Coordinates of C-alpha atoms and ligand atoms in Angstrom, one line a residue:
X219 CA 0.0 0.0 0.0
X220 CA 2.9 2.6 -0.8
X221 CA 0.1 4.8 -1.8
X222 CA -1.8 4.9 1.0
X223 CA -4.6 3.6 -0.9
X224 CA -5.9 0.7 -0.1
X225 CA -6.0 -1.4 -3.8
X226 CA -9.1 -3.5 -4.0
X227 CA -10.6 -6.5 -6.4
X228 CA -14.2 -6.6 -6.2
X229 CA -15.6 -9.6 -7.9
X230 CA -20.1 -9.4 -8.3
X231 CA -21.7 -10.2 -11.1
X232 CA -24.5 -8.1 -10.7
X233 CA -23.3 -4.8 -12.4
X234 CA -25.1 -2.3 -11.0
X235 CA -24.1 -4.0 -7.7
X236 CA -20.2 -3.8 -9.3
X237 CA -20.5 -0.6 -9.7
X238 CA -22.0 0.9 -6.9
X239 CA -19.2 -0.8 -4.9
X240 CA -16.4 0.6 -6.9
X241 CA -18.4 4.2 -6.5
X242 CA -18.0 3.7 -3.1
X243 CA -15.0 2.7 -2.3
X244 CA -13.7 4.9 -4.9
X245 CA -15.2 8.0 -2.7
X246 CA -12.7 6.0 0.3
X247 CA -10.1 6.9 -2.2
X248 CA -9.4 2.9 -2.7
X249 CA -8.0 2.1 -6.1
X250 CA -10.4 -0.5 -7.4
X251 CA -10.3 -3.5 -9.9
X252 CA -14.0 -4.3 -10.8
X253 CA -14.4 -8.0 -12.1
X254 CA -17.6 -9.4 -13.2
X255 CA -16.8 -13.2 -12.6
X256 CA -14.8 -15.2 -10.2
X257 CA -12.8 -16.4 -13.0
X258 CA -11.3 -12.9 -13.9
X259 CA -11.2 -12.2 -10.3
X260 CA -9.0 -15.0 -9.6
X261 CA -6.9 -14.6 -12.8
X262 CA -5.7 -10.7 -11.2
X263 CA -5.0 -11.8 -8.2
X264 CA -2.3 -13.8 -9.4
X265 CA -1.3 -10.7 -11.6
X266 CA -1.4 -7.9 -9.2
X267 CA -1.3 -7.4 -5.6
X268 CA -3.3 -6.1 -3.6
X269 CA -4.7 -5.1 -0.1
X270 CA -8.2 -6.2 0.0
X271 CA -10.6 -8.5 -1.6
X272 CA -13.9 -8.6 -1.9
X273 CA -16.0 -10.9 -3.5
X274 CA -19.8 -11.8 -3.8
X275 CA -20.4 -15.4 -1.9
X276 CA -22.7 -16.7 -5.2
X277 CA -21.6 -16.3 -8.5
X278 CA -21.9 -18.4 -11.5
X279 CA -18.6 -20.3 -12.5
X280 CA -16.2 -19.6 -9.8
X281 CA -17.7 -19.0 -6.5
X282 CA -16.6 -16.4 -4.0
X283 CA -15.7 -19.2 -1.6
X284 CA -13.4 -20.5 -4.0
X285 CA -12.0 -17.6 -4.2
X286 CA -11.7 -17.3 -0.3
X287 CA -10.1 -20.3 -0.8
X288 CA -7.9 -20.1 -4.0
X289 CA -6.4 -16.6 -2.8
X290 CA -5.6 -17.6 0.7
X291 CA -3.3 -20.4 -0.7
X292 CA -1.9 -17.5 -3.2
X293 CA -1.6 -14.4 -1.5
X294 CA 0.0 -14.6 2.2
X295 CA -3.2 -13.2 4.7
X296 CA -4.6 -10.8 2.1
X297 CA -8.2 -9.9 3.6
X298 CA -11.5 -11.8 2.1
X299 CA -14.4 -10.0 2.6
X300 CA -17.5 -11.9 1.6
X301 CA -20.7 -10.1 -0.1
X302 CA -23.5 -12.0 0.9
X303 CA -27.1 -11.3 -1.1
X304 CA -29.1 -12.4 1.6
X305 CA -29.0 -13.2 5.4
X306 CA -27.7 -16.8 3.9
X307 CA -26.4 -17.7 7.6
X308 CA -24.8 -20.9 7.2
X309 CA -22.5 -20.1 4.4
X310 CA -21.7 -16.4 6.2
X311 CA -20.6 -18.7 9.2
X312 CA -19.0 -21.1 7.1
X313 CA -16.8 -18.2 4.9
X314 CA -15.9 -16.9 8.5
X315 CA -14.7 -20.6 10.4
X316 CA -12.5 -20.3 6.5
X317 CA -10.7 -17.8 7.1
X318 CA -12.9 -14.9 5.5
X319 CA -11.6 -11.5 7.3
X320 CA -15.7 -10.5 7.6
X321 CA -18.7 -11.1 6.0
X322 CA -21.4 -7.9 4.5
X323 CA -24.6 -8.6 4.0
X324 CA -26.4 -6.4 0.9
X325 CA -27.6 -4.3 0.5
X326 CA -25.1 -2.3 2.2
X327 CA -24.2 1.3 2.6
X328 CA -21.3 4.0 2.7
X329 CA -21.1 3.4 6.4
X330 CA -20.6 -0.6 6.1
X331 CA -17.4 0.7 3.6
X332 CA -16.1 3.2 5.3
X333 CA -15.8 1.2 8.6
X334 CA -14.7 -2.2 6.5
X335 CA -11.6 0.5 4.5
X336 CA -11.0 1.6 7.9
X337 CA -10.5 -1.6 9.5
X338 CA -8.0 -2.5 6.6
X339 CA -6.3 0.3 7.0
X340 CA -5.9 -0.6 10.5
X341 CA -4.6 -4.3 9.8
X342 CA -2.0 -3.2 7.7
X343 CA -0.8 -0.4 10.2
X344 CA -0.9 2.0 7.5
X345 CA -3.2 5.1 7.8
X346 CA -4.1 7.6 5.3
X347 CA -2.3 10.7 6.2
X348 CA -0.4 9.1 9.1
X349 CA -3.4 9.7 11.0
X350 CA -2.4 6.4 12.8
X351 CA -3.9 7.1 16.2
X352 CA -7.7 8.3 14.8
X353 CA -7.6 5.1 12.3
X354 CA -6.9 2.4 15.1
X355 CA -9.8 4.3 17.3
X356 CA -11.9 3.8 14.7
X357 CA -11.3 0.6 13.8
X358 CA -14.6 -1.3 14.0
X359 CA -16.3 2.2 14.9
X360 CA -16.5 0.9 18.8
X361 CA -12.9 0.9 19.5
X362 CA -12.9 -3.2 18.9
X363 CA -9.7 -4.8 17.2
X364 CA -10.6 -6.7 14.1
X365 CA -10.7 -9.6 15.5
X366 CA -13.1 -8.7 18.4
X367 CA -14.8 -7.3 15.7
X368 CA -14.7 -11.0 14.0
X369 CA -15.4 -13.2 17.5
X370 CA -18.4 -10.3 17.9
X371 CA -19.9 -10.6 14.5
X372 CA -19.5 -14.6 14.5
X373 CA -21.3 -14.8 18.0
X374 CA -24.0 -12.3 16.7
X375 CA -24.4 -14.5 13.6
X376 CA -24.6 -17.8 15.4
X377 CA -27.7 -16.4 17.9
X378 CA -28.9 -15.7 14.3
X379 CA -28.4 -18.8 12.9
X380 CA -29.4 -20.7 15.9
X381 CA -32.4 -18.7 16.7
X382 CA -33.9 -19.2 13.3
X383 CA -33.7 -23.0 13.7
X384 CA -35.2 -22.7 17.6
X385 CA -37.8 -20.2 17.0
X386 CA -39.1 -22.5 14.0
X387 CA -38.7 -25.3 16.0
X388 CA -41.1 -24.1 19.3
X389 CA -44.6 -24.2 18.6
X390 CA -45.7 -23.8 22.1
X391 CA -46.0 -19.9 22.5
X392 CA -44.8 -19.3 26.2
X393 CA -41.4 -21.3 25.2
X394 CA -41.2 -19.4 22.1
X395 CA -41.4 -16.3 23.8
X396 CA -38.6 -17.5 26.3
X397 CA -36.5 -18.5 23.3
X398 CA -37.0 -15.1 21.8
X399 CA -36.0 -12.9 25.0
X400 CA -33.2 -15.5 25.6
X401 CA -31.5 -15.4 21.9
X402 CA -31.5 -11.4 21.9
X403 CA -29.9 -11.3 25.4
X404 CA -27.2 -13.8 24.2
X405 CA -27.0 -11.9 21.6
X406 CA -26.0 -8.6 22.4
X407 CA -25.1 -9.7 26.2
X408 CA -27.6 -7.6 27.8
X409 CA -28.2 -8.7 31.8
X410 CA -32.2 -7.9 31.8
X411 CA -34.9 -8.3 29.5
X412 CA -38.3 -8.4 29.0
X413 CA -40.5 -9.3 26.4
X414 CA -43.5 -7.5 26.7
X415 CA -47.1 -7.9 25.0
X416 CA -50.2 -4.7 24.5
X417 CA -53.1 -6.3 26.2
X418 CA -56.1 -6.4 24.2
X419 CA -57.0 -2.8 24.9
X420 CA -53.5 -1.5 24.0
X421 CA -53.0 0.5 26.8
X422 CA -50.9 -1.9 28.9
X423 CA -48.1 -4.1 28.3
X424 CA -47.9 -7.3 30.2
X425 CA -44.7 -9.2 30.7
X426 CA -45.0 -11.8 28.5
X427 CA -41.4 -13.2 29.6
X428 CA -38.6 -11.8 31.9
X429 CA -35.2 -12.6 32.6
X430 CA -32.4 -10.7 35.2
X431 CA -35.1 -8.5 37.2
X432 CA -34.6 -10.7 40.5
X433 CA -38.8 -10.7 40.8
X434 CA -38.7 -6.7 41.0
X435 CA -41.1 -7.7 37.8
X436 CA -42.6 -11.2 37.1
X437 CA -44.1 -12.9 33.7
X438 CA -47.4 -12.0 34.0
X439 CA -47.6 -8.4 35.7
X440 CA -48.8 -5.3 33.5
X441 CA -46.8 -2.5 32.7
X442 CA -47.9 1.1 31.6
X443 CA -44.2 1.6 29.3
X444 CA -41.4 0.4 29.3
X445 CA -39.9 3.0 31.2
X446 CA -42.3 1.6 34.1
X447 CA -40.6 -1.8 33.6
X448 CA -37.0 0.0 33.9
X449 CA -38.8 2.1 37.0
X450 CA -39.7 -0.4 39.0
X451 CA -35.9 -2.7 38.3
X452 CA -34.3 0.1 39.7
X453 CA -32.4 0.8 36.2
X454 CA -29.5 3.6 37.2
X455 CA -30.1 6.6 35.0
X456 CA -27.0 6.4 33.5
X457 CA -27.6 3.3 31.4
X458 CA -29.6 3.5 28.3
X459 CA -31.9 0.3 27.9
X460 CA -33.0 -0.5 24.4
X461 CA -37.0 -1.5 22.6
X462 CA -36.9 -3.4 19.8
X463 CA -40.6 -3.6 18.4
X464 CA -42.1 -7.0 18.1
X465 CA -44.5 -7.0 14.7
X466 CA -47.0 -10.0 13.6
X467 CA -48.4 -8.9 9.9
X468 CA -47.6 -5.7 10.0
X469 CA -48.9 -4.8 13.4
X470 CA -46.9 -3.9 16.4
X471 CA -47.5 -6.4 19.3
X472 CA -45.2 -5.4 21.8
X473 CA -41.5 -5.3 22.2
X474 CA -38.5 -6.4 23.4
X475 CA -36.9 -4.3 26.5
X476 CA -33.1 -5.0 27.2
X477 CA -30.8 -3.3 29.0
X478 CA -27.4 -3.8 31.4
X479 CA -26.6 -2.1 34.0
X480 CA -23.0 -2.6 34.4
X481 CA -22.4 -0.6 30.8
X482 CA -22.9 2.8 30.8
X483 CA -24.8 4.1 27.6
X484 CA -26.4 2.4 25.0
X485 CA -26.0 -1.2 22.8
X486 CA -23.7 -0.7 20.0
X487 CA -24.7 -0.3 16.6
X488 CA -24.1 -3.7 15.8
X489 CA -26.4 -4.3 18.8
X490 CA -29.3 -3.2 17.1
X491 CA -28.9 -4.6 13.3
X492 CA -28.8 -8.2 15.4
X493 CA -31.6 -7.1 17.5
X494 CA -33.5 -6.1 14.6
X495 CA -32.6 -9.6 12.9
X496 CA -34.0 -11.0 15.9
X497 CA -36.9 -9.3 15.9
X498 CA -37.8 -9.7 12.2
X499 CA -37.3 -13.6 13.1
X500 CA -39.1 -14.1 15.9
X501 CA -42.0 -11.8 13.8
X502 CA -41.9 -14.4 11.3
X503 CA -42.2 -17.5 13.6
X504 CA -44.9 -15.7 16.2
X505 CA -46.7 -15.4 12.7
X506 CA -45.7 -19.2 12.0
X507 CA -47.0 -20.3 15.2
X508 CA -50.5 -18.1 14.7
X509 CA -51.0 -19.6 11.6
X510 CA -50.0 -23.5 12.7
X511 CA -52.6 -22.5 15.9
X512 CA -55.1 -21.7 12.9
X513 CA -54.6 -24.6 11.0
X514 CA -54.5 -26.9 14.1
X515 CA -57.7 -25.7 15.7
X516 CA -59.1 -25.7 12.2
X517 CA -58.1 -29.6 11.4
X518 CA -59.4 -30.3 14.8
X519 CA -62.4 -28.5 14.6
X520 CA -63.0 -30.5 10.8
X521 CA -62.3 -34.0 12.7
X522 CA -64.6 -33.5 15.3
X523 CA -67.1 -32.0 12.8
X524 CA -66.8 -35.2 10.7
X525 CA -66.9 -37.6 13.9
X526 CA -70.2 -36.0 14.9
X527 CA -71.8 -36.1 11.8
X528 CA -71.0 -39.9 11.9
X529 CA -72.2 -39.8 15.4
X530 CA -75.4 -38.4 13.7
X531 CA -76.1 -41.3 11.4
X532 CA -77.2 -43.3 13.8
X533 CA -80.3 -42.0 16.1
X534 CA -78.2 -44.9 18.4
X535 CA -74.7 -43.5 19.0
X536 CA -75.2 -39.9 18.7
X537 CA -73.1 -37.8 21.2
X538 CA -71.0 -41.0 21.3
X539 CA -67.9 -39.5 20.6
X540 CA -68.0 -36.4 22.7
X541 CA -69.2 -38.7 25.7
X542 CA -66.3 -40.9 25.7
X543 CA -64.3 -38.1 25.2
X544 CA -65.6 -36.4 28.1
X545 CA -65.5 -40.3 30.1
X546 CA -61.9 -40.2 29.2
X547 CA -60.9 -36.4 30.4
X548 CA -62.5 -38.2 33.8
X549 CA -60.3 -41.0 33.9
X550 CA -57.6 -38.4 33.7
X551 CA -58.5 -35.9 36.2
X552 CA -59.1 -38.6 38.8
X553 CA -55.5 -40.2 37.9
X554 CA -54.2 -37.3 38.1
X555 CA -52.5 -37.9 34.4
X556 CA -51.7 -34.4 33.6
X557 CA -52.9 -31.3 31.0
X558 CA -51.2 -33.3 28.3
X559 CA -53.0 -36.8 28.4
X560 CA -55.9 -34.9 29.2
X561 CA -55.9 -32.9 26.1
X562 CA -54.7 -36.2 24.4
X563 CA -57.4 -38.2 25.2
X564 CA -60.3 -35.1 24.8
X565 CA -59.3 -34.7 20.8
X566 CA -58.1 -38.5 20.5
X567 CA -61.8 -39.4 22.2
X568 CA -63.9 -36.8 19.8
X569 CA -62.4 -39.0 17.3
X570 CA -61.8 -42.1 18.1
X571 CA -64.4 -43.7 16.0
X572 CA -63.9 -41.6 12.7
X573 CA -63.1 -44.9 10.9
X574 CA -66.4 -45.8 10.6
X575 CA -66.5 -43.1 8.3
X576 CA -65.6 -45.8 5.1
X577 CA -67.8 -48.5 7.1
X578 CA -71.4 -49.0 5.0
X579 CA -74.5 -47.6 6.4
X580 CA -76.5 -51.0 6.2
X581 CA -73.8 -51.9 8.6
X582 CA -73.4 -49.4 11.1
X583 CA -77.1 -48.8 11.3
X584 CA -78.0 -52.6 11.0
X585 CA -80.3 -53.6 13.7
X586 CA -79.7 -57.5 14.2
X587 CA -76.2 -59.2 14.8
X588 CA -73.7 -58.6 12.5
X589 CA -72.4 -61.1 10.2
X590 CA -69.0 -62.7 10.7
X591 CA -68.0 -60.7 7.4
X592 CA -69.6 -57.6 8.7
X593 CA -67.9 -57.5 12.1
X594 CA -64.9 -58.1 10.2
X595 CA -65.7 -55.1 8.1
X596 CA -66.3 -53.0 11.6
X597 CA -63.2 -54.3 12.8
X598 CA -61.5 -52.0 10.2
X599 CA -62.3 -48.7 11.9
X600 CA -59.1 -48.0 13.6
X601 CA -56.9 -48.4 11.1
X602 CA -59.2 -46.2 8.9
X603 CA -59.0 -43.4 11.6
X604 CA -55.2 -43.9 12.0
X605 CA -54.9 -43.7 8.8
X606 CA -57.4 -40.3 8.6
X607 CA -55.5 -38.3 11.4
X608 CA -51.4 -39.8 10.7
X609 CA -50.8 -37.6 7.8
X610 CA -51.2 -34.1 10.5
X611 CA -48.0 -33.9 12.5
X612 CA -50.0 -33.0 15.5
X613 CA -51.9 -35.5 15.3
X614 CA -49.9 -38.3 15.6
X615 CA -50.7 -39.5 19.3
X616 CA -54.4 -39.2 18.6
X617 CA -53.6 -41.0 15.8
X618 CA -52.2 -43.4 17.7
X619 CA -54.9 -43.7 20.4
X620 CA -57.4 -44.0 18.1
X621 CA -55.6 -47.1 16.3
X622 CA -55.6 -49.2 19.6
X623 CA -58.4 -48.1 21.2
X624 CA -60.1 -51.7 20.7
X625 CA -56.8 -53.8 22.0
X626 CA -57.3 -55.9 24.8
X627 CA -54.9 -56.4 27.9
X628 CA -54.5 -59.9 26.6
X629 CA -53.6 -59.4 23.6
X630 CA -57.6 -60.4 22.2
X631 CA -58.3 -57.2 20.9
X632 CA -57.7 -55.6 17.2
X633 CA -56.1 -54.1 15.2
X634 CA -52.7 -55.1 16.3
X635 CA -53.3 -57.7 19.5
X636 CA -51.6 -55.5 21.6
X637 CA -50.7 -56.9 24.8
X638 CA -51.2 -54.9 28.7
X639 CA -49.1 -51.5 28.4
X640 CA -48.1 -52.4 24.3
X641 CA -50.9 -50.1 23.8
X642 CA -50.5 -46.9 25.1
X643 CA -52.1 -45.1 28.0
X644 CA -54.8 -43.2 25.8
X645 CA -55.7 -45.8 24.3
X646 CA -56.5 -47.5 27.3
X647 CA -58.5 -45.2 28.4
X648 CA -60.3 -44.4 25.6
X649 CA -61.2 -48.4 25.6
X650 CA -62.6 -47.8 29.2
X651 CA -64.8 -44.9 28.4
X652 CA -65.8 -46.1 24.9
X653 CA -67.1 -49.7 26.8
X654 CA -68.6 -47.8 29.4
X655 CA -70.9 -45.3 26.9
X656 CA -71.4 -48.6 25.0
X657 CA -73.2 -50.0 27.4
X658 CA -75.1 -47.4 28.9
X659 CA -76.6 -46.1 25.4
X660 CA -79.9 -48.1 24.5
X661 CA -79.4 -50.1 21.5
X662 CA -82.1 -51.2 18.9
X663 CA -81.7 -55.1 20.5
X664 CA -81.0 -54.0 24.7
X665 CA -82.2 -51.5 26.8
X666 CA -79.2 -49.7 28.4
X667 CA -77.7 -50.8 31.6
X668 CA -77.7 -48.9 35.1
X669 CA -74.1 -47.1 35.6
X670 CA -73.7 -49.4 39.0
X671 CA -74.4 -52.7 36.4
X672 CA -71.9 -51.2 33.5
X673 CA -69.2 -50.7 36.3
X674 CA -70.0 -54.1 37.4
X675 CA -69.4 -55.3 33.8
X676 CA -65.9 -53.1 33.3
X677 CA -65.0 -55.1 36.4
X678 CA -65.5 -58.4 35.6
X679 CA -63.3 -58.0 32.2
X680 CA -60.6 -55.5 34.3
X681 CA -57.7 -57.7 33.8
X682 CA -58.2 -59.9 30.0
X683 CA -59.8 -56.6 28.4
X684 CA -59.5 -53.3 30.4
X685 CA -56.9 -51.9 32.4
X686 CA -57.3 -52.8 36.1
X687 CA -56.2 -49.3 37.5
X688 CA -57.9 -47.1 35.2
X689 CA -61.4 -49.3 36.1
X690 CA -60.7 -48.5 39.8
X691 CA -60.8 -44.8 38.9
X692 CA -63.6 -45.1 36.3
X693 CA -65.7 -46.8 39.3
X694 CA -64.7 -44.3 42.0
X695 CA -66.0 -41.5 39.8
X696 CA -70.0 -40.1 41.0
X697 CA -72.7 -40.3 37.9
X698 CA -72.9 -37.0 38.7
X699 CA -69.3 -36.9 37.2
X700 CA -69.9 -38.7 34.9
X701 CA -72.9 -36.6 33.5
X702 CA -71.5 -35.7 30.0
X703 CA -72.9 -32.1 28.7
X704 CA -74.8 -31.5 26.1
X705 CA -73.6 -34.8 24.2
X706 CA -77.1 -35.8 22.6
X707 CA -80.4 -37.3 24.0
X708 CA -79.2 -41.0 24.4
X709 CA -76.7 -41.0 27.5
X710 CA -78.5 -42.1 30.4
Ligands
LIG1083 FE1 -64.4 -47.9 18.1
LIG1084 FE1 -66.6 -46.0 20.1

């Protein structure tokens, strides 16, 4: 650089996109080489020195990281600075763990070149106008040597990376929200935070997650601002916290509050384009998870829609489903089984006959015995359900339920002759309260039975068909609990 200029290769093969980049760094008084392929690029390098490279990360032919690659083993530590066209994390990690001396992601402006020249400069220990001193303070526009600036940039990128995999990964709100708060903190370092969310009436913010406020605030409390929120943590004035708004299509939801109190000031620069990234993320997967809560509550609401139509058929079984289902959340509450088996055995229960849905009327609705063939043809049911709900991802333990919900603890039952715990807890229970709704529903060839004779019954086959425990609780619940609402005019 005996110049003072830095000389630099610039290899795009977009044009414009060339040759805004050689306008810019021109205005850095850089001397430039402009090269529309990789092949070119590389072809100078061996021709010429020079003092920085940069080079777009996709481009037709030779790609930039071959050129990261092919120049390292040429030139002896001349910097590679990758141009990435989009937030393309995984090869902007990747060009860094090779060696790339930073990565910029388009579209970018002066700013972004000014700082990256600067930095340069620095590296080589050569300043424009010997102004040696200003140069090294700028360097990285925070005082940071380049490779704090490297170690800072790769950490901010990997709570990028890594929170676009978790926040796609959590479909369960609360935890996403806990995710979110967690991957900007990480992010930028920050000792509190809060994720807050405008109540329905928009004039208060409740903490929707909190981290660092030693229960000064808790998840749950309502806030007026977010300078409340810092009031009541006892934030020194000196420190600046930081709100990065939280949008779901196009409409702002609430934000994310950070701050720490052992920095004086405000987050870097830097801070906030990752906080921003953040954001725009966990935008896109609160908007994920709204539309998967749609689409679930929708396919759920279809299932249990079909099941009751099916229900409907037949003046005989109507309200089945929704009784058993409602037998089954019994079970449950009595065993103590938790929300999750609960809810399991509610949706798996509202369904749990939807197979029928391919079975003949003139069988389901047949009034006499049923042929051996016939019952055969019955038999079928829970492999047709299975079959129904398996292709919906949350579906599959309902799915899965509804399959075995006609095993027997011996191994007699269908479809699979599933021995004792082989078949899973739902389904077990769903074979309780299905037996027990059987029974005490009138039929076209049997009066129903009395709840006291159906337990009766259940007992007798606990053991060979049903499972012993879950009898015992069925029996020790009241009629009264057992008094289904609203499930049609046959459940006595
Ligand atoms: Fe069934
Ligand atoms: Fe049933």
């Amino acid at each position: 650089m005996t110049t003072g200029r830095l000389r630099v290769l610039v290899a795009e093969d977009n044009p414009e996109i060339l040759t805004l980049l050689g306008e810019l760094l021109e205005i850095e008084r850089c001397e430039v080489a402009l090269c529309s392929d990789g092949a070119s690029a590389l072809t100078r390098i061996t021709q010429e020195p020079f003092d920085l490279i940069l080079s777009d990360i996709s481009m037709p032919g030779v790609s930039g990281l071959e050129i990261l690659d092919r120049s390292s083993a040429m030139t002896s530590g001349i910097p590679v600075v990758l141009i990435s066209g989009q937030v393309d994390l995984d090869t902007a990690l990747f060009a860094l763990r090779h060696g790339a001396f930073d990565c910029l992601l388009k579209p970018f402006r002066l700013d972004d070149i000014r700082d990256l020249v600067r930095r340069v400069q620095g590296l080589h220990g050569l300043a424009e106008n010997g102004a040696g001193e200003r140069v090294a303070k700028q360097v990285g526009g925070n005082g940071h040597r380049p490779q704090e600036i490297l170690i800072r940039k790769s950490r901010a990128l990997q709570v990028i990376a890594r929170s676009g995999k978790v926040f796609g990964e959590t479909h369960d709100l609360g935890l996403l929200m806990g995710a979110i708060l967690e991957m900007a903190m990480r992010g930028v370092g920050a000792e509190q935070g809060a994720l807050l969310i405008a109540s329905e009436t928009k004039d208060r913010l409740r903490v929707a997650s909190i981290r660092g406020f030693h229960d000064t605030v808790r998840s749950g409390d309502e806030v007026g601002s977010a300078n409340e929120l810092w009031r009541l943590a006892g934030l020194p004035s000196e420190v600046t916290p930081s709100v990065i708004p939280l949008t779901v299509k196009g409409r702002q939801i609430g934000g994310m509050a950070l701050a720490n109190r052992h920095s004086e000031g405000s987050f870097s620069m830097a801070d906030h384009e990752m906080l921003d990234i953040v954001a725009q993320q966990a935008s896109i997967a609160l908007e994920n998870l709204s539309l998967y809560a749609t689409v679930e509550s929708t396919v759920f609401e279809g299932m249990r829609a079909l099941a009751a139509m099916l229900d409907a058929k037949d003046p005989y079984t109507e309200g089945h489903s929704l009784r058993v289902a409602w037998f089954a959340v019994q079970i449950c509450q009595k065993m103590e089984l938790g929300n999750e088996v609960e809810d399991l055995v509610r949706y798996a229960g509202a369904m749990h006959d939807i197979g029928k849905i391919g079975i003949p009327d003139a069988i389901l609705r047949k009034e006499g015995r049923l042929t051996p063939e016939e019952y055969e043809r019955m038999k079928e049911h829970p492999v047709v359900g299975w079959k129904i709900l398996a292709p919906f991802s949350f579906l599959q333990e309902e799915a899965i339920a509804v399959r075995h919900h006609h095993e027997w603890m011996n191994g007699g039952g269908y479809p699979d002759g599933l021995k004792g715990e082989e078949a899973p807890l739902p389904a077990r229970i769903l074979s309780v309260a299905d037996a027990y709704d059987a029974m005490t529903t009138a039929r076209p060839y049997r009066m129903p039975r009395s709840h006291e004779a159906t337990i009766e019954e259940l007992r007798r086959y606990a053991g060979p068909q049903f499972d012993p425990e879950l009898v015992d609780a069925f029996a020790s619940l009241s009629p009264r609990d057992l008094r289904a609402p609203d499930t049609g005019p046959n459940h006595t």
